[in-house]
């Protein structure tokens, strides 16, 4: 009798081998089913209620994946690829999860039959490389020389990104606005220079784009009504100084012998405040913004001198104002010079809906802009913001990477055909595996049909026929329940979206296939511990 060797702590669960791989694949299928129906112009929305009771309505794949509290360690990789696609490209988050799930679904029978995971990983990597090469050879380069054509193209890409969103009815209006927004930025196209403010009430078409910085009027004291609300070419002082009388410290003690001494202490406080205000007024600034509160004395003082002030300005708005209008954030009023002050062509405070907004237009320094969104319910506005974020990211990517492919499942069908043709030229197991991946790519057009309630089999057969005849841009046409040449129909997407989606999906699939054992730490179930650790298979 050999003694039993105890290697792991008592209570540790360990499962390994083929059943483990199958259970990981099944877990991923469940995640895919959660976002499957959100794909495309006829996709459904999900209503997710968080633990704090906050409801979110969305059909953005990445948002749904973030809000789902997924505990299965293998399924979490799908959440990660959705997040990475969102951060890298901004759109195509549902597609990337669908592709990864479908790859696994098509490879599952081969796992059952005992094909080694390393062979599958090799086939997935090979197929991905072939698909990327194919996209590069097919993608249509954009002519940037003609401005009006380039602009029209960007609008088409933005419209394609918006067509699957909640605001697809207004995609013509918003795609113009998104392109205006991005074209106002400088060459680096920084995202933090685009502010998005939401105001409830009004119609979606009342949304407007401010070529500059706009933020909600901050809390203000009595006296602000007398301040002018409109300036031409004002100088702007950005402060990090509190302009109000401080309350006495509770635990401070001052012993005074006479009332005169007490009066001196009070006078010095006022004197310090007035000195600060006097220096700000003398600097020539007409608009004073501060991160910290500006009290009632200061408000009255500025009003008497026809100056405008706003205290407690949020930090991000302050930074954008500084980048846009020039100047710097000042933390002392000593030696205030013109170089420290910013300027803009026009400043005004105006009523938008139920809120008053401070608007700085015609900023000389950085190119910045603010989208002010109007609409009904709060959830609706939040979803509008997410949709516009996707469209803005797409337009940025299209400007940087100047090649597009046709959407609506066209490029996936063409890649599927190319891989199927290639698989017939090779022998061995790889032929079957690459054939399976070719079939998996058809999930995108198939799901577009399913979500719109069309007969997917009939439409896919028509598509296969067209692609076999060499019409490489034919895809699903959701409007007419048929197929159409999506390049002509202007359903365009940046090629980089598809390339990134294929790479991210294949990486996730390779990761899941390479795990053959999961060890669960006993502590993890009681709330502490290291959690679940997937164990990668050793290289052959």
XYZ file of C-alpha atoms in Angstrom, residues 121-525:
405
model
C -4.903 26.774 -31.231
C -2.532 26.458 -34.172
C -5.481 26.340 -36.595
C -7.178 29.362 -34.969
C -3.964 31.407 -35.199
C -3.439 30.367 -38.823
C -7.035 31.205 -39.763
C -6.837 34.609 -38.021
C -3.648 35.499 -39.862
C -5.215 34.532 -43.207
C -8.329 36.575 -42.381
C -6.272 39.664 -41.469
C -4.293 39.414 -44.712
C -7.552 39.107 -46.625
C -9.009 42.221 -44.944
C -5.856 44.183 -45.770
C -6.077 43.189 -49.425
C -9.822 43.933 -49.696
C -10.101 47.165 -47.671
C -10.895 50.293 -49.675
C -8.504 53.200 -49.143
C -10.026 56.616 -48.574
C -9.144 59.652 -50.634
C -8.323 62.412 -48.178
C -7.522 65.054 -50.782
C -11.146 66.010 -51.415
C -12.542 67.455 -48.176
C -16.239 67.142 -48.977
C -15.853 63.485 -50.050
C -13.793 62.681 -46.969
C -16.422 64.277 -44.756
C -19.263 62.373 -46.442
C -17.357 59.138 -45.881
C -16.846 59.876 -42.179
C -20.562 60.594 -41.852
C -21.364 57.211 -43.416
C -19.098 55.416 -40.944
C -20.719 57.305 -38.028
C -24.197 56.474 -39.368
C -23.291 52.751 -39.578
C -22.130 52.825 -35.943
C -25.348 54.588 -34.864
C -27.740 52.439 -36.897
C -27.777 49.691 -34.247
C -28.323 52.106 -31.361
C -31.335 53.481 -29.569
C -31.077 56.766 -31.508
C -30.980 55.210 -34.999
C -34.021 57.292 -36.032
C -31.913 60.450 -35.692
C -28.679 59.012 -37.103
C -28.560 61.594 -39.922
C -28.656 64.445 -37.416
C -26.189 62.886 -34.979
C -23.683 61.578 -37.552
C -23.202 65.155 -38.829
C -22.787 66.365 -35.249
C -20.235 63.641 -34.412
C -18.146 64.403 -37.519
C -18.236 68.139 -36.697
C -17.116 67.307 -33.174
C -14.123 65.198 -34.203
C -13.028 67.505 -37.026
C -12.828 70.402 -34.545
C -10.130 68.620 -32.539
C -6.434 68.896 -33.348
C -4.422 66.186 -35.126
C -3.977 63.963 -32.067
C -7.775 63.782 -31.631
C -7.709 63.614 -27.806
C -10.939 62.187 -26.355
C -10.752 64.257 -23.161
C -11.233 67.446 -25.194
C -14.804 66.393 -26.005
C -17.214 67.156 -23.175
C -20.668 65.596 -23.121
C -23.308 67.262 -20.930
C -26.811 65.860 -20.502
C -29.905 67.993 -19.809
C -33.296 66.371 -19.373
C -36.234 67.794 -21.293
C -36.683 68.881 -24.885
C -36.362 66.735 -27.991
C -33.260 64.894 -29.216
C -33.026 67.356 -32.104
C -32.542 70.183 -29.586
C -29.089 68.766 -28.810
C -26.376 71.182 -29.817
C -22.641 71.301 -30.351
C -20.678 74.128 -28.724
C -17.338 74.898 -30.365
C -15.643 75.523 -27.057
C -16.207 74.714 -23.393
C -19.626 74.661 -21.745
C -20.535 73.681 -18.210
C -23.482 73.952 -15.890
C -23.750 77.142 -13.841
C -22.265 76.453 -10.436
C -23.795 77.354 -7.074
C -23.725 81.118 -6.600
C -24.433 83.623 -3.869
C -26.575 86.755 -3.810
C -25.278 89.453 -6.127
C -24.686 87.248 -9.161
C -27.839 88.609 -10.846
C -26.100 91.963 -11.254
C -23.124 90.462 -13.074
C -23.089 90.796 -16.876
C -23.848 87.521 -18.666
C -22.206 88.349 -21.957
C -18.648 89.366 -22.892
C -16.703 89.870 -26.097
C -13.018 88.840 -25.884
C -12.908 88.636 -22.085
C -9.804 87.785 -20.079
C -10.330 84.727 -17.941
C -8.709 84.094 -14.560
C -8.589 80.440 -13.447
C -8.059 80.219 -9.698
C -7.499 77.613 -7.071
C -8.188 80.079 -4.247
C -11.035 80.278 -1.763
C -12.531 83.765 -1.893
C -14.641 83.871 1.239
C -14.249 84.590 4.924
C -13.265 81.428 6.744
C -15.213 80.291 9.779
C -13.141 80.305 12.969
C -11.500 77.046 13.935
C -13.419 75.314 16.731
C -10.409 74.393 18.812
C -8.415 77.613 18.379
C -8.032 79.935 21.352
C -7.083 83.614 21.268
C -6.951 85.649 24.475
C -7.767 89.298 23.925
C -7.751 92.052 26.518
C -9.828 94.659 24.740
C -12.477 95.028 22.039
C -10.044 97.017 19.874
C -7.733 94.016 19.591
C -10.638 91.819 18.532
C -11.605 94.423 15.954
C -8.048 94.347 14.576
C -8.255 90.548 14.048
C -11.548 90.925 12.170
C -10.215 93.848 10.113
C -7.125 91.873 9.050
C -9.335 89.034 7.793
C -11.378 91.424 5.672
C -8.238 93.185 4.538
C -6.683 89.920 3.295
C -9.856 89.101 1.354
C -10.132 92.577 -0.163
C -6.456 92.560 -1.137
C -7.009 89.320 -3.072
C -10.115 90.703 -4.774
C -8.381 93.963 -5.585
C -5.455 92.173 -7.259
C -7.819 90.023 -9.326
C -9.748 93.125 -10.454
C -6.530 94.987 -11.334
C -5.234 92.067 -13.416
C -7.887 92.946 -16.009
C -9.778 89.628 -15.760
C -13.476 89.866 -16.561
C -14.413 86.229 -15.973
C -13.200 84.597 -12.761
C -13.485 80.818 -12.324
C -12.358 79.010 -9.210
C -12.216 75.362 -8.139
C -12.954 76.469 -4.563
C -15.981 78.445 -3.307
C -16.371 82.158 -4.093
C -18.345 83.718 -1.224
C -21.055 86.369 -1.128
C -18.695 89.283 -0.389
C -16.576 88.395 -3.424
C -19.659 87.906 -5.608
C -20.930 91.392 -4.710
C -17.464 92.884 -5.207
C -17.152 91.399 -8.715
C -20.719 92.435 -9.603
C -19.913 96.068 -8.714
C -16.989 95.967 -11.134
C -18.915 94.280 -13.994
C -17.024 91.023 -13.598
C -18.474 87.519 -13.806
C -17.497 84.804 -11.315
C -18.214 81.113 -10.760
C -16.910 79.059 -7.841
C -16.751 75.308 -7.278
C -16.144 74.567 -10.960
C -15.574 70.790 -11.477
C -11.933 69.909 -12.059
C -12.361 68.355 -15.525
C -14.219 71.464 -16.782
C -11.503 73.647 -15.272
C -8.771 71.683 -17.070
C -10.597 71.826 -20.397
C -11.117 75.577 -20.013
C -7.407 75.984 -19.271
C -6.366 73.943 -22.314
C -8.849 75.744 -24.553
C -8.508 79.342 -23.405
C -4.841 79.349 -22.404
C -3.569 80.757 -19.132
C -2.863 78.670 -16.071
C -4.564 77.737 -12.824
C -3.349 80.262 -10.241
C -3.049 79.418 -6.563
C -1.915 82.855 -5.322
C -3.011 86.348 -6.326
C 0.512 87.781 -6.007
C 2.152 88.816 -9.303
C -0.800 88.076 -11.591
C 0.329 88.797 -15.151
C -1.406 88.737 -18.509
C 0.352 85.501 -19.416
C -1.500 83.735 -16.606
C -4.913 84.764 -17.936
C -6.784 82.957 -20.658
C -9.072 84.476 -23.257
C -11.819 83.517 -25.681
C -13.814 85.322 -28.356
C -17.183 85.129 -26.695
C -18.489 84.235 -23.241
C -22.134 83.991 -22.323
C -24.415 82.427 -19.781
C -27.626 81.151 -21.232
C -30.619 79.051 -20.319
C -30.776 75.561 -21.844
C -33.829 73.614 -20.694
C -34.051 73.862 -16.933
C -30.341 74.597 -16.473
C -28.198 77.689 -16.965
C -24.962 77.055 -18.852
C -21.716 79.021 -19.028
C -20.397 78.858 -22.577
C -16.912 79.820 -23.783
C -16.797 79.965 -27.592
C -13.968 80.724 -30.026
C -11.109 79.456 -27.864
C -7.651 80.303 -29.266
C -5.476 77.552 -27.789
C -6.711 73.987 -28.042
C -9.465 72.693 -30.216
C -12.174 71.545 -27.841
C -15.922 71.162 -28.066
C -18.877 70.209 -25.908
C -21.946 68.210 -26.910
C -25.069 69.253 -25.019
C -27.610 66.418 -25.232
C -31.347 66.871 -24.708
C -33.950 64.170 -24.288
C -36.556 62.622 -22.040
C -35.643 60.089 -19.373
C -32.274 59.852 -17.639
C -31.585 56.299 -18.880
C -32.349 57.405 -22.415
C -29.813 60.233 -22.186
C -27.166 57.893 -20.786
C -27.681 55.451 -23.653
C -27.500 58.357 -26.137
C -24.147 59.322 -24.607
C -22.841 55.740 -24.950
C -24.038 55.586 -28.565
C -22.317 58.865 -29.427
C -19.127 57.658 -27.719
C -19.096 54.665 -30.103
C -19.669 56.894 -33.128
C -16.971 59.377 -32.033
C -14.453 56.537 -31.584
C -15.319 55.169 -35.034
C -14.806 58.549 -36.721
C -11.466 58.996 -34.903
C -10.333 55.553 -36.045
C -11.434 56.213 -39.616
C -9.418 59.442 -39.731
C -6.322 57.710 -38.356
C -6.607 54.429 -40.313
C -7.863 55.391 -43.714
C -9.414 52.161 -45.006
C -12.972 50.854 -44.818
C -14.845 47.599 -45.482
C -18.551 46.950 -46.017
C -20.620 46.155 -42.922
C -23.805 44.121 -42.589
C -21.959 40.787 -42.493
C -20.388 41.301 -45.947
C -16.754 41.125 -44.874
C -17.409 38.100 -42.623
C -19.003 36.173 -45.504
C -16.029 36.975 -47.738
C -13.535 35.847 -45.057
C -15.570 32.689 -44.498
C -15.421 31.888 -48.213
C -11.660 32.599 -48.367
C -10.944 30.324 -45.383
C -13.165 27.552 -46.748
C -11.343 27.696 -50.085
C -7.994 27.591 -48.293
C -9.004 24.657 -46.086
C -9.595 22.523 -49.184
C -5.988 22.975 -50.269
C -4.483 21.427 -47.121
C -4.585 17.908 -45.687
C -4.954 16.598 -42.159
C -6.923 17.744 -39.154
C -6.223 21.386 -39.919
C -8.538 21.190 -42.916
C -11.515 20.401 -40.671
C -10.543 22.953 -38.024
C -10.108 25.844 -40.480
C -13.402 24.784 -42.101
C -15.051 25.046 -38.652
C -13.656 28.553 -38.153
C -14.888 29.527 -41.629
C -18.350 28.385 -40.563
C -18.068 30.298 -37.271
C -17.508 33.596 -39.131
C -20.987 33.270 -40.637
C -22.490 33.934 -37.186
C -22.466 37.722 -37.785
C -24.750 37.763 -40.879
C -26.796 34.898 -39.381
C -27.387 36.800 -36.148
C -28.276 39.980 -38.070
C -30.993 37.969 -39.834
C -32.209 36.279 -36.636
C -32.452 39.597 -34.777
C -34.499 41.119 -37.590
C -36.768 38.063 -37.786
C -35.671 36.995 -41.283
C -35.130 33.459 -42.589
C -31.400 33.204 -41.923
C -30.843 30.020 -43.947
C -32.361 31.432 -47.135
C -30.456 34.713 -46.893
C -27.135 33.009 -46.090
C -27.573 30.722 -49.097
C -28.091 33.743 -51.332
C -25.009 35.380 -49.822
C -22.856 32.275 -50.313
C -23.901 32.195 -53.958
C -23.054 35.864 -54.515
C -19.661 35.549 -52.788
C -18.851 32.399 -54.764
C -19.515 34.400 -57.941
C -16.988 37.004 -56.801
C -19.257 39.804 -55.504
C -17.283 40.379 -52.340
C -19.321 43.216 -50.794
C -22.728 41.563 -50.600
C -24.233 41.526 -47.093
C -27.571 41.456 -45.298
C -29.896 44.353 -46.090
C -32.072 44.735 -42.999
C -34.355 47.351 -44.558
C -35.589 45.228 -47.489
C -35.244 41.722 -45.978
C -32.858 40.753 -48.723
C -29.179 40.995 -49.646
C -27.485 44.006 -51.199
C -24.104 45.422 -52.151
C -23.306 47.174 -48.881
C -20.383 49.111 -50.339
C -22.831 50.885 -52.654
C -25.437 51.146 -49.891
C -22.828 53.034 -47.806
C -22.906 50.615 -44.874
C -19.235 51.133 -44.101
C -17.002 50.302 -41.161
C -13.320 51.048 -40.562
C -11.217 47.976 -41.394
C -9.435 48.358 -38.054
C -12.688 47.480 -36.203
C -12.878 44.111 -37.933
C -9.164 43.418 -37.588
C -9.210 44.174 -33.891
C -12.336 42.065 -33.353
C -10.816 39.027 -35.094
C -7.550 39.306 -33.184
C -9.221 39.773 -29.801
C -11.666 36.900 -30.396
C -8.922 34.484 -31.494
C -6.725 35.397 -28.504
C -9.611 34.718 -26.118
C -10.352 31.389 -27.813
C -6.682 30.319 -27.633
C -6.602 31.232 -23.954
C -9.729 29.217 -23.124
C -8.540 26.209 -25.153
C -5.175 26.213 -23.403
C -6.727 25.818 -19.940
C -7.105 22.169 -18.929
C -7.403 22.415 -15.177
C -9.112 24.735 -12.716
C -8.111 24.695 -9.070
C -10.504 26.343 -6.640
C -9.038 27.590 -3.432
C -11.287 26.590 -0.480
C -11.015 30.116 0.976
C -12.444 31.717 -2.132
C -15.919 30.398 -1.386
